[in-house]
Short mmCIF file of C-alpha atoms in Angstrom, two decimals:
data_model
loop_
_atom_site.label_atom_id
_atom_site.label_comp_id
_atom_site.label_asym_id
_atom_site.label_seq_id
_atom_site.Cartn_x
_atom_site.Cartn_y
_atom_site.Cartn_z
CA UNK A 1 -17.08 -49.14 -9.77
CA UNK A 2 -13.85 -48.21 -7.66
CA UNK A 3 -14.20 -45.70 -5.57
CA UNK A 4 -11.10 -43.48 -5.64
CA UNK A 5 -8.33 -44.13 -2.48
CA UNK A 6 -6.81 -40.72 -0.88
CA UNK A 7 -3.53 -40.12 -1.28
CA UNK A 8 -1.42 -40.98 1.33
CA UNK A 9 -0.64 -37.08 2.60
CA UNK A 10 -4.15 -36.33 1.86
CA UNK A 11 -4.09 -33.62 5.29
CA UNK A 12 -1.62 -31.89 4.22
CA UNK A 13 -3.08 -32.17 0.49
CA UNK A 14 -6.37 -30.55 1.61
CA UNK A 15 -4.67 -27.82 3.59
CA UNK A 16 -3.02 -26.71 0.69
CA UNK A 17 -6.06 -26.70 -1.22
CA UNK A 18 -8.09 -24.69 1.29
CA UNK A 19 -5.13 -22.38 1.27
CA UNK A 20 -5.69 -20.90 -2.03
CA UNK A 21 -9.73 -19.79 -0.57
CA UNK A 22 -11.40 -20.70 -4.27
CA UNK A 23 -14.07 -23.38 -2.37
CA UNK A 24 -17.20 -22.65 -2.91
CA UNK A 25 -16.21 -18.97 -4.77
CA UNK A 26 -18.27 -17.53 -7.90
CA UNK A 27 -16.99 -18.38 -11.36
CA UNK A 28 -14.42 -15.88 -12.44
CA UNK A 29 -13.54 -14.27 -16.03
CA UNK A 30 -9.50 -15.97 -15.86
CA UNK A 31 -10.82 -19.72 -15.64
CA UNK A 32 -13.89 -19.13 -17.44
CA UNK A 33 -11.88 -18.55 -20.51
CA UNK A 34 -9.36 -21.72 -20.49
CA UNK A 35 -12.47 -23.63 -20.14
CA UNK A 36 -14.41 -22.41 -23.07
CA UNK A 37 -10.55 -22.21 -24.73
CA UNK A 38 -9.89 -25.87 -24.00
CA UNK A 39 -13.35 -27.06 -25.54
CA UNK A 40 -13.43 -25.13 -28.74
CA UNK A 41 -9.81 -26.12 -28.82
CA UNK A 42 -10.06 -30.41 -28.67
CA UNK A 43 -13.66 -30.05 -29.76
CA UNK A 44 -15.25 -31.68 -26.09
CA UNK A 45 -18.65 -30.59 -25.02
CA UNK A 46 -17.22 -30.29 -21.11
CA UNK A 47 -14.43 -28.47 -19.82
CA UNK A 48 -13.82 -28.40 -16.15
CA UNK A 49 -11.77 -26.73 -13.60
CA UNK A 50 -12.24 -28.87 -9.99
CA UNK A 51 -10.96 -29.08 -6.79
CA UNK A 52 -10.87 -31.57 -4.84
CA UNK A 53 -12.56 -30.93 -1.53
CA UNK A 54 -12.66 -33.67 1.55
CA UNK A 55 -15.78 -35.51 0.49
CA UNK A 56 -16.59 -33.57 -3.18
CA UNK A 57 -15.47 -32.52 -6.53
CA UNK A 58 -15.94 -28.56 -6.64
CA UNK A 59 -15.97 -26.88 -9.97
CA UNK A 60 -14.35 -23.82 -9.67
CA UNK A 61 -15.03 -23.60 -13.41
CA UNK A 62 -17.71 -25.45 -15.60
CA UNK A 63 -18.14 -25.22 -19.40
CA UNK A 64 -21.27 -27.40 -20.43
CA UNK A 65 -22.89 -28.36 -17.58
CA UNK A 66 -24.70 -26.51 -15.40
CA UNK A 67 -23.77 -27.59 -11.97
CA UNK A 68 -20.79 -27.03 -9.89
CA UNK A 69 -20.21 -29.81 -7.74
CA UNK A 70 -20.24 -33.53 -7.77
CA UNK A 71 -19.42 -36.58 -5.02
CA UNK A 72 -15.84 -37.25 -4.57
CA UNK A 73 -16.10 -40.80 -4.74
CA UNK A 74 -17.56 -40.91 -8.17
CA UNK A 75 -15.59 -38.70 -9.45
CA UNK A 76 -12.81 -39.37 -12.36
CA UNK A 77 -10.72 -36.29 -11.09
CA UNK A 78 -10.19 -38.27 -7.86
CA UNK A 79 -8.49 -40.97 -9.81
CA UNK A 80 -6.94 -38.54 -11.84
CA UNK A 81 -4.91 -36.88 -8.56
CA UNK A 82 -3.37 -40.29 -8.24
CA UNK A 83 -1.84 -40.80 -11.53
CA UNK A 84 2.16 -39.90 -11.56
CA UNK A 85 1.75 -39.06 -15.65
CA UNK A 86 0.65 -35.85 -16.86
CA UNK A 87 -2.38 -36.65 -17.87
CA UNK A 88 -4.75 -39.00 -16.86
CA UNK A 89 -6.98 -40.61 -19.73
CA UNK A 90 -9.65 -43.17 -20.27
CA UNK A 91 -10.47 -43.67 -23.64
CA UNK A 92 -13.52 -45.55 -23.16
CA UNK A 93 -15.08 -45.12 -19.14
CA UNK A 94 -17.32 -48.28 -20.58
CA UNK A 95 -14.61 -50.43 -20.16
CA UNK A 96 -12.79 -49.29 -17.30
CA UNK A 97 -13.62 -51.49 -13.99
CA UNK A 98 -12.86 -48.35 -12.36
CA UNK A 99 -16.22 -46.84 -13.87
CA UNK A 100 -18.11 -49.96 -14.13
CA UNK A 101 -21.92 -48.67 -12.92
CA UNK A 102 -20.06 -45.28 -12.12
CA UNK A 103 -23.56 -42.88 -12.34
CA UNK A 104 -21.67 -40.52 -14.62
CA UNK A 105 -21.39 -42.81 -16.98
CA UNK A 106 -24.64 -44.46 -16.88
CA UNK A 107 -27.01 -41.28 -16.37
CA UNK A 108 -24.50 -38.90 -17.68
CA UNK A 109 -22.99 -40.86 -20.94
CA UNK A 110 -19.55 -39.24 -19.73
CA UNK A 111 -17.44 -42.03 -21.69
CA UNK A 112 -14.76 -40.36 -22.74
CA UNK A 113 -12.44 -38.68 -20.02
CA UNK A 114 -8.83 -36.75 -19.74
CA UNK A 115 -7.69 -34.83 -16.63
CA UNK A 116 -4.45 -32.95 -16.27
CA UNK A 117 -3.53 -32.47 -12.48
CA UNK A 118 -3.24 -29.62 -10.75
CA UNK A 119 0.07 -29.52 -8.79
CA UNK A 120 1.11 -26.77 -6.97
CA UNK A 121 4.63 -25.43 -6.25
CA UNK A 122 4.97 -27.76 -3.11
CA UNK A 123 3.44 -31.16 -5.16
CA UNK A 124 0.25 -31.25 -3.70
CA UNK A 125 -2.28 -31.65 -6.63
CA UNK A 126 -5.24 -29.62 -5.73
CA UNK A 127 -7.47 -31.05 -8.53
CA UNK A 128 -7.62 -31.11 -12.44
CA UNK A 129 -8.05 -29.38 -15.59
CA UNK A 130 -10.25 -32.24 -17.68
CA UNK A 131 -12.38 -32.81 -20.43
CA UNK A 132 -15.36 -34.95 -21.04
CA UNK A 133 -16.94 -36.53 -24.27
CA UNK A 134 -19.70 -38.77 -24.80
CA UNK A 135 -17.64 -40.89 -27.09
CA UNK A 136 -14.79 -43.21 -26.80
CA UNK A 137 -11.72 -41.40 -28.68
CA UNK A 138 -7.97 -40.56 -28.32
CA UNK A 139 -5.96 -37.36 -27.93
CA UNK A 140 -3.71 -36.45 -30.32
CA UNK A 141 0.23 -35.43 -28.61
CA UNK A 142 -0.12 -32.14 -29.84
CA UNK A 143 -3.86 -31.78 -28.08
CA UNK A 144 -2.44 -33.43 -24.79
CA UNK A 145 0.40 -31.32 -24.55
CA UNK A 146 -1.92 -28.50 -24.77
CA UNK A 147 -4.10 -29.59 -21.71
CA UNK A 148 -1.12 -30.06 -19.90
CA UNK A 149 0.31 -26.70 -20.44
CA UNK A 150 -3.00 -25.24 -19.81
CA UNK A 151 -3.03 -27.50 -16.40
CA UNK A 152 -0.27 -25.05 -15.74
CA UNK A 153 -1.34 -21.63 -16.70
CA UNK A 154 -4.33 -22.31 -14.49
CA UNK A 155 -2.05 -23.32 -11.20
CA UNK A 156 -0.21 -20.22 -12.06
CA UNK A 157 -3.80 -18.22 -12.01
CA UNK A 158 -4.46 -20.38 -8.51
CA UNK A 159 -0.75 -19.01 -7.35
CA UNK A 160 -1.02 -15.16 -8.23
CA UNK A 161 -4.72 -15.07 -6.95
CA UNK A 162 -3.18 -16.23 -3.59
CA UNK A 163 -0.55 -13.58 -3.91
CA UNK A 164 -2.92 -11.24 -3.52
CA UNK A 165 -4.94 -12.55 -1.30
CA UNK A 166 -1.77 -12.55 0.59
CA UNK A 167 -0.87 -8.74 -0.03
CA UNK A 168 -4.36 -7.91 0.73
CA UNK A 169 -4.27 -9.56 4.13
CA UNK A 170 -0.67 -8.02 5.06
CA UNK A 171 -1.55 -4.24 3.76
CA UNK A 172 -4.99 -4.67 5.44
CA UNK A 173 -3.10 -5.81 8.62
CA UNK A 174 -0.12 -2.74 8.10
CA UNK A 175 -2.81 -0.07 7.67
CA UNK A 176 -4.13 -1.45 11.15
CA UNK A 177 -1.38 -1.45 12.81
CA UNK A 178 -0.23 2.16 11.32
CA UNK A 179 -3.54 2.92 12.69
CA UNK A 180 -3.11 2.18 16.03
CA UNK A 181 0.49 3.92 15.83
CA UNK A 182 -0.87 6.94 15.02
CA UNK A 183 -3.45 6.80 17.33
CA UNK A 184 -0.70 5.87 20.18
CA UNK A 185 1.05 8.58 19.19
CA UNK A 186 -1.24 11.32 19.32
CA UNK A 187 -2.18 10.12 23.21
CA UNK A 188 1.24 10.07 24.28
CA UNK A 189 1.61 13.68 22.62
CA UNK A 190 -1.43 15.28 24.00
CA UNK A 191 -0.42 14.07 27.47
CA UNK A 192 3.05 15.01 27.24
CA UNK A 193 2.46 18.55 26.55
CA UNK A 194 0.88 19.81 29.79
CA UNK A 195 3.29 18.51 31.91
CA UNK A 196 6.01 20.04 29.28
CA UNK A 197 4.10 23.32 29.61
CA UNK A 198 4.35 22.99 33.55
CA UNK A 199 8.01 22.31 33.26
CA UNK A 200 8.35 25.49 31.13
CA UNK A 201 6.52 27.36 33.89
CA UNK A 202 8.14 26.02 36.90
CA UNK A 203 11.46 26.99 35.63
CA UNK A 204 10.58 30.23 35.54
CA UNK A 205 8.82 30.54 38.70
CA UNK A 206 12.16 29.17 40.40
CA UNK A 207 14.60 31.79 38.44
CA UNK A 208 12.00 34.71 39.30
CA UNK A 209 11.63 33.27 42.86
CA UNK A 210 14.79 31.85 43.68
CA UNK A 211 17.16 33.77 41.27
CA UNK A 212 19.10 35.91 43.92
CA UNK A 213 19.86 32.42 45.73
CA UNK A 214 21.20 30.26 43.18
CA UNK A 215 24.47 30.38 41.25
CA UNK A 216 25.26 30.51 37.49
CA UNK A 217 25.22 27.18 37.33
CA UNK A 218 22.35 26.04 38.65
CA UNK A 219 20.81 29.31 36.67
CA UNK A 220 22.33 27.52 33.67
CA UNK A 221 20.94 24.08 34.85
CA UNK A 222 17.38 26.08 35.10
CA UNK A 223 18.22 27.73 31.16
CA UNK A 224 18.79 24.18 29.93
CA UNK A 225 16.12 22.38 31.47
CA UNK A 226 13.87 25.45 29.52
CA UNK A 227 15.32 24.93 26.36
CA UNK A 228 14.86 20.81 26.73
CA UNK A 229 11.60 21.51 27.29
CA UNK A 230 10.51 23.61 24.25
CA UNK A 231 12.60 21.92 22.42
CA UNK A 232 10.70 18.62 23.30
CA UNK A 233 7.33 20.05 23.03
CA UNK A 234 7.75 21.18 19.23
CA UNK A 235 8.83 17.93 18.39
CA UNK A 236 5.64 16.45 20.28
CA UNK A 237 3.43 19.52 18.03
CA UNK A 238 5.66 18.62 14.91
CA UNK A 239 4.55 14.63 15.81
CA UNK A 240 1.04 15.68 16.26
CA UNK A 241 1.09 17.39 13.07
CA UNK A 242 2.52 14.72 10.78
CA UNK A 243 0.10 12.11 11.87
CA UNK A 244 -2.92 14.58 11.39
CA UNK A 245 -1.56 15.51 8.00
CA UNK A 246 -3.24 12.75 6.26
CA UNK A 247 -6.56 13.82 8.17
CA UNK A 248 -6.68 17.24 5.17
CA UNK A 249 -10.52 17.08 4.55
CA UNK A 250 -11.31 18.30 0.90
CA UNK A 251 -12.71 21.86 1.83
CA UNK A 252 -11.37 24.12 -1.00
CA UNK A 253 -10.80 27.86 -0.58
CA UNK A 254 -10.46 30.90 -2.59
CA UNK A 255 -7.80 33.37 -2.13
CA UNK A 256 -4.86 35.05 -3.49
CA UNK A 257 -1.65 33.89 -2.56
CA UNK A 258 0.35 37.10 -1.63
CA UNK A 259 -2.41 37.81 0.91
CA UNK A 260 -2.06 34.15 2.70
CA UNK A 261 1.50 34.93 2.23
CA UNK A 262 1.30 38.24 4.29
CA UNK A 263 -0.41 36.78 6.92
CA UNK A 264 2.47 33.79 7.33
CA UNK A 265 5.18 36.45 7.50
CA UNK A 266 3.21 38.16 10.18
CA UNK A 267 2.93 35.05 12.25
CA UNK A 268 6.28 33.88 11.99
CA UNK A 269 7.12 37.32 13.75
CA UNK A 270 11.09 37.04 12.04
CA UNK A 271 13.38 38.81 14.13
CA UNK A 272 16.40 38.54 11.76
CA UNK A 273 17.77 40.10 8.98
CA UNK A 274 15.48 38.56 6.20
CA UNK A 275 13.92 39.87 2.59
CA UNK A 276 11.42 37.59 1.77
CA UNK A 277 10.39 38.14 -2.15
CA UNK A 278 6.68 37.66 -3.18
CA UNK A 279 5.39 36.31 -6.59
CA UNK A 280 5.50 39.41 -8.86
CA UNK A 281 1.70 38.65 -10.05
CA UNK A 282 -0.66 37.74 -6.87
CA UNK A 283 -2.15 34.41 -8.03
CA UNK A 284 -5.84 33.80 -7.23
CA UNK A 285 -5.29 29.62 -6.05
CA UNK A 286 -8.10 27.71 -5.10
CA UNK A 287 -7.20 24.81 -2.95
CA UNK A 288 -7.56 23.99 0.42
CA UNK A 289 -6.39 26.83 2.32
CA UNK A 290 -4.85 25.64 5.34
CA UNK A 291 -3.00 22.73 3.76
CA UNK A 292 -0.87 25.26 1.65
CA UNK A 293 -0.52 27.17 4.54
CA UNK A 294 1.25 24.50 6.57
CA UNK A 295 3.72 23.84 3.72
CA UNK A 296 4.66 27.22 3.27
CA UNK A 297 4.72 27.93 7.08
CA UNK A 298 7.11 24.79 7.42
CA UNK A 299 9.39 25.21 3.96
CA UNK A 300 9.54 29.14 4.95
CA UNK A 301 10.79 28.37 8.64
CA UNK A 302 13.53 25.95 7.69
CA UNK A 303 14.57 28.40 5.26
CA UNK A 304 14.59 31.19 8.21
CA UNK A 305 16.26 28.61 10.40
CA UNK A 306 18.89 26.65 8.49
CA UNK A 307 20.45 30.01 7.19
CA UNK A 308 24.25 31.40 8.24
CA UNK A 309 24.24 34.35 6.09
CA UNK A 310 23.89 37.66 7.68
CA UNK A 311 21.21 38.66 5.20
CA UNK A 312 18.74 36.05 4.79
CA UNK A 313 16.98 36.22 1.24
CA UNK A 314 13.45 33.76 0.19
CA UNK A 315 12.52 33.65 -3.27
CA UNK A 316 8.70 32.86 -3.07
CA UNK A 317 7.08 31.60 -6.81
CA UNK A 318 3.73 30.61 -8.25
CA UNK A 319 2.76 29.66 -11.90
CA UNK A 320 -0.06 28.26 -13.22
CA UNK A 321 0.41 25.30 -15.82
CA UNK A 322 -2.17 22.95 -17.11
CA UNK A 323 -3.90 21.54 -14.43
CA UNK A 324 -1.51 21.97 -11.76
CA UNK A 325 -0.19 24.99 -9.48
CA UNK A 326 3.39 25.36 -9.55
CA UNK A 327 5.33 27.11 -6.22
CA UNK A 328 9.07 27.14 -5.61
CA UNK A 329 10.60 28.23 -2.50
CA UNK A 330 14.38 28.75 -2.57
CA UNK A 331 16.74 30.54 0.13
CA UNK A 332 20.35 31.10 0.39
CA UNK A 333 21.23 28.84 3.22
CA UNK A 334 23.33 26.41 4.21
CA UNK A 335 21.96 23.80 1.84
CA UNK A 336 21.57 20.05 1.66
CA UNK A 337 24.06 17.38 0.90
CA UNK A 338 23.84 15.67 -2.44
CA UNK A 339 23.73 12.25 -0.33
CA UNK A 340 20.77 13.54 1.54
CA UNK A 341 18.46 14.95 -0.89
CA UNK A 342 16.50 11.16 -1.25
CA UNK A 343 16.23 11.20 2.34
CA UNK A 344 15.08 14.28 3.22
CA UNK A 345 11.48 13.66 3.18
CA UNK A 346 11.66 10.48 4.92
CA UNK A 347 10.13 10.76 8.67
CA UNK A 348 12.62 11.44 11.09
CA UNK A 349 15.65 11.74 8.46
CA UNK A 350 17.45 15.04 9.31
CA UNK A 351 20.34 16.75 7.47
CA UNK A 352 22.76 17.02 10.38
CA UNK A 353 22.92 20.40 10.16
CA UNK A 354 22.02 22.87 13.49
CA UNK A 355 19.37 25.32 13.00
CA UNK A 356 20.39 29.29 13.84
CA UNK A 357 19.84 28.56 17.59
CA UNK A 358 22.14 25.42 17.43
CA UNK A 359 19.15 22.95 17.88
CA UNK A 360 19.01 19.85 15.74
CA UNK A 361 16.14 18.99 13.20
CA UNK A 362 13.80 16.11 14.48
CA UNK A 363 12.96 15.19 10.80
CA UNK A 364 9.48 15.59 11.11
CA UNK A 365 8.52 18.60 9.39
CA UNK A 366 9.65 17.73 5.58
CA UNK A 367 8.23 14.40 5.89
CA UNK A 368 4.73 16.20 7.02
CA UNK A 369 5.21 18.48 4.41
CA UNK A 370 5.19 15.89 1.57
CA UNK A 371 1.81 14.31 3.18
CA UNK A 372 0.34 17.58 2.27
CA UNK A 373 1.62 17.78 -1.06
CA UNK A 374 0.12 14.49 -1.67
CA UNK A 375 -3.18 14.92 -0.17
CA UNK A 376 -3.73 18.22 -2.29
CA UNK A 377 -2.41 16.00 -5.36
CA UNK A 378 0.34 17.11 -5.93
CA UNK A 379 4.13 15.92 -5.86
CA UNK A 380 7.65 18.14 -4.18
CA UNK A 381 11.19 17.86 -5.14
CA UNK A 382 14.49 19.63 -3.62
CA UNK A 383 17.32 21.12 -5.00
CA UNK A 384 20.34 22.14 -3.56
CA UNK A 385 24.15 23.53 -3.90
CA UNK A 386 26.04 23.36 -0.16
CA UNK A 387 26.37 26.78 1.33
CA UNK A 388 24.52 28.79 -1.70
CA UNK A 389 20.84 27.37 -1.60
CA UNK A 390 18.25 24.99 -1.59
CA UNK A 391 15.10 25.09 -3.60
CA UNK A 392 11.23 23.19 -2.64
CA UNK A 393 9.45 22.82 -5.52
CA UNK A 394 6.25 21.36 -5.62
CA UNK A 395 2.85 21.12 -7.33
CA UNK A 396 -0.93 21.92 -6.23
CA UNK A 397 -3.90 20.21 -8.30
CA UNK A 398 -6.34 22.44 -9.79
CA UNK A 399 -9.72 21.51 -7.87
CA UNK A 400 -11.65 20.83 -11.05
CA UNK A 401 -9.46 17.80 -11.92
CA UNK A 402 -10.96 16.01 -8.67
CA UNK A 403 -14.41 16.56 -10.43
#
């Protein structure tokens, strides 16, 4: 018997074959089936899938024998790694000095052998797809050419397995990282705010105090450094709230939407010229309560804010199809370019456009929006025509489809 030599990048061989993590995995459906295909199909009693391991033959698949793993140095796969052909066959082990006293062939009557090697995309072959028999005979081309392209179709398996491995490890690795983002953010945001608030307060301590002593510019100075500040601390609450907007826990309320709609106008305390129109019928919704709420606060304010007409009209609507509540919200404002509407929901993508107060959007609020819409199960869209309107339309899910 000759035991089979390494080849000569054998390091770098078994790297790549540890790379694709199959060693020592259970048997799987995908290789299963070219196994039992490839011994109905040449009419062998053994099919195997192998990898060759440092010191063994592992069968990641086995049709007709029972055990998955063998010595490497009696093994016909580790001659078969070597050959430069396709496929690697012995006719007859019996008469092969390479298999002279080989135990396979003397305990295991393995006398007939062909192996197709595994190579991988970067040459390294990893192991083999071969057959046994326990009789000397010869392939015909068109059954060769079948192992071979099978040989294939099983790297390809190894390759796309790895994949997602792969894609597994990197989302697994993003949602960590996104993780520890959010949970960066919301630190940085909760400490921010006090000393905002502070800031807010000091300013006008000093203009109550110090008013009759100070000019109108450093009154102004005082004015701006107010506005900074509020202006900074919603976008630090508008943070907070898009990274808790994934956080909507699945508590599902019962109440009729003209009533929850009441109670928004009332808190939004809207000091300008504004009709706001309420579904004709009041629609009994049952979703989770405070989720909807945060959309329409958000999609009612922007409408409020990003208006230049002297009379400021919201069309509010609500329809029930299928499984799925249907709302629109549409004002007469200033609108959104066409080039923008893909955008708009992206975090921190604003429209350019300066709200009634001549503050710019921090493109934070649609984006948190949307992360509602999804977590109730639902999906939003926009219209718009620039200087006429712009229309939110999204869905709700019915609670019973979640059952």
């Amino acid at each position: 018997m000759i035991t089979p030599r390494f080849p000569k990048n054998e390091s770098a061989r078994l790297k790549a074959v540890k790379s694709y993590q199959l060693l020592d995995t259970l048997p799987e459906e995908d290789f299963d089936n070219i196994t039992n295909l490839v011994s109905n199909l040449i009419d062998v009693p053994i099919s195997l899938i192998t990898l060759l391991d440092a010191e063994r033959n592992f069968l990641k698949s086995h049709y007709g024998i029972p055990f998955n793993e063998a010595p490497r140095d009696t093994s016909f796969c580790g001659h078969a790694i070597l050959s430069e052909n396709d496929l690697f066959e012995i006719k007859d082990a019996r008469l092969d000095p390479r298999f002279e006293n080989n135990p396979l062939v003397k305990e295991h009557n393995a006398i007939f052998y062909a192996g197709a090697p595994l190579i991988n995309s970067d040459g390294f072959p990893l192991g083999t797809l071969c057959i046994f028999d326990s009789k000397p005979r010869v392939l015909s081309n068109k059954q060769k050419k079948s192992l071979v392209i099978l040989a294939k179709q099983v790297v390809q398996l190894f390759e796309l397995r790895k994949n997602n491995l792969e894609l597994r490890e990197v989302r697994e690795e993003l949602k960590f990282q996104n993780n520890n983002l959010k949970n960066f953010a919301g630190h940085v945001s909760h400490d921010m705010k006090m000393p905002l608030a502070n800031m807010i307060v000091t300013t006008d301590i000093l203009k109550k105090k110090y008013g009759d002593r100070l000019d109108d510019k450093a009154l102004q100075y005082l004015t701006n450094l107010k506005r900074s500040s509020f202006s900074l601390s919603e976008y630090i609450s508008n943070l907070l709230d898009h990274y808790e907007s994934d956080k909507t826990d699945n508590t599902v309320d019962s109440f009729y939407l003209n009533h929850l709609l009441e109670d928004l106008v009332d808190l939004l305390q809207i000091n300008t010229n504004c009709h706001i129109n309420f579904p004709e019928d009041d629609v009994e919704i049952i979703c989770n309560r405070v989720a909807l709420e945060q959309i329409l606060l958000n999609l009612i304010g922007n409408s409020l804010k990003y208006n230049d007409k002297e009379h400021t009209i919201i069309d509010i609507s609500c329809t029930i199809k299928d499984e799925f509540y249907n709302f629109s919200v549409t004002d007469n404002g200033v609108g959104i370019p066409e080039d923008k509407l893909e955008t708009v929901f992206n975090l921190f993508s604003t429209v350019g456009n300066l709200d009634r107060n001549g503050n710019k959007g921090h493109g934070i609020g649609l984006s948190t929006v949307k992360n509602l819409v999804k977590s109730l199960g639902g999906t939003i869209m926009v219209t718009s025509k620039i200087g006429e309107s712009t229309t939110f339309s999204f869905t709700v899910v019915k609670p019973e489809v979640f059952d």
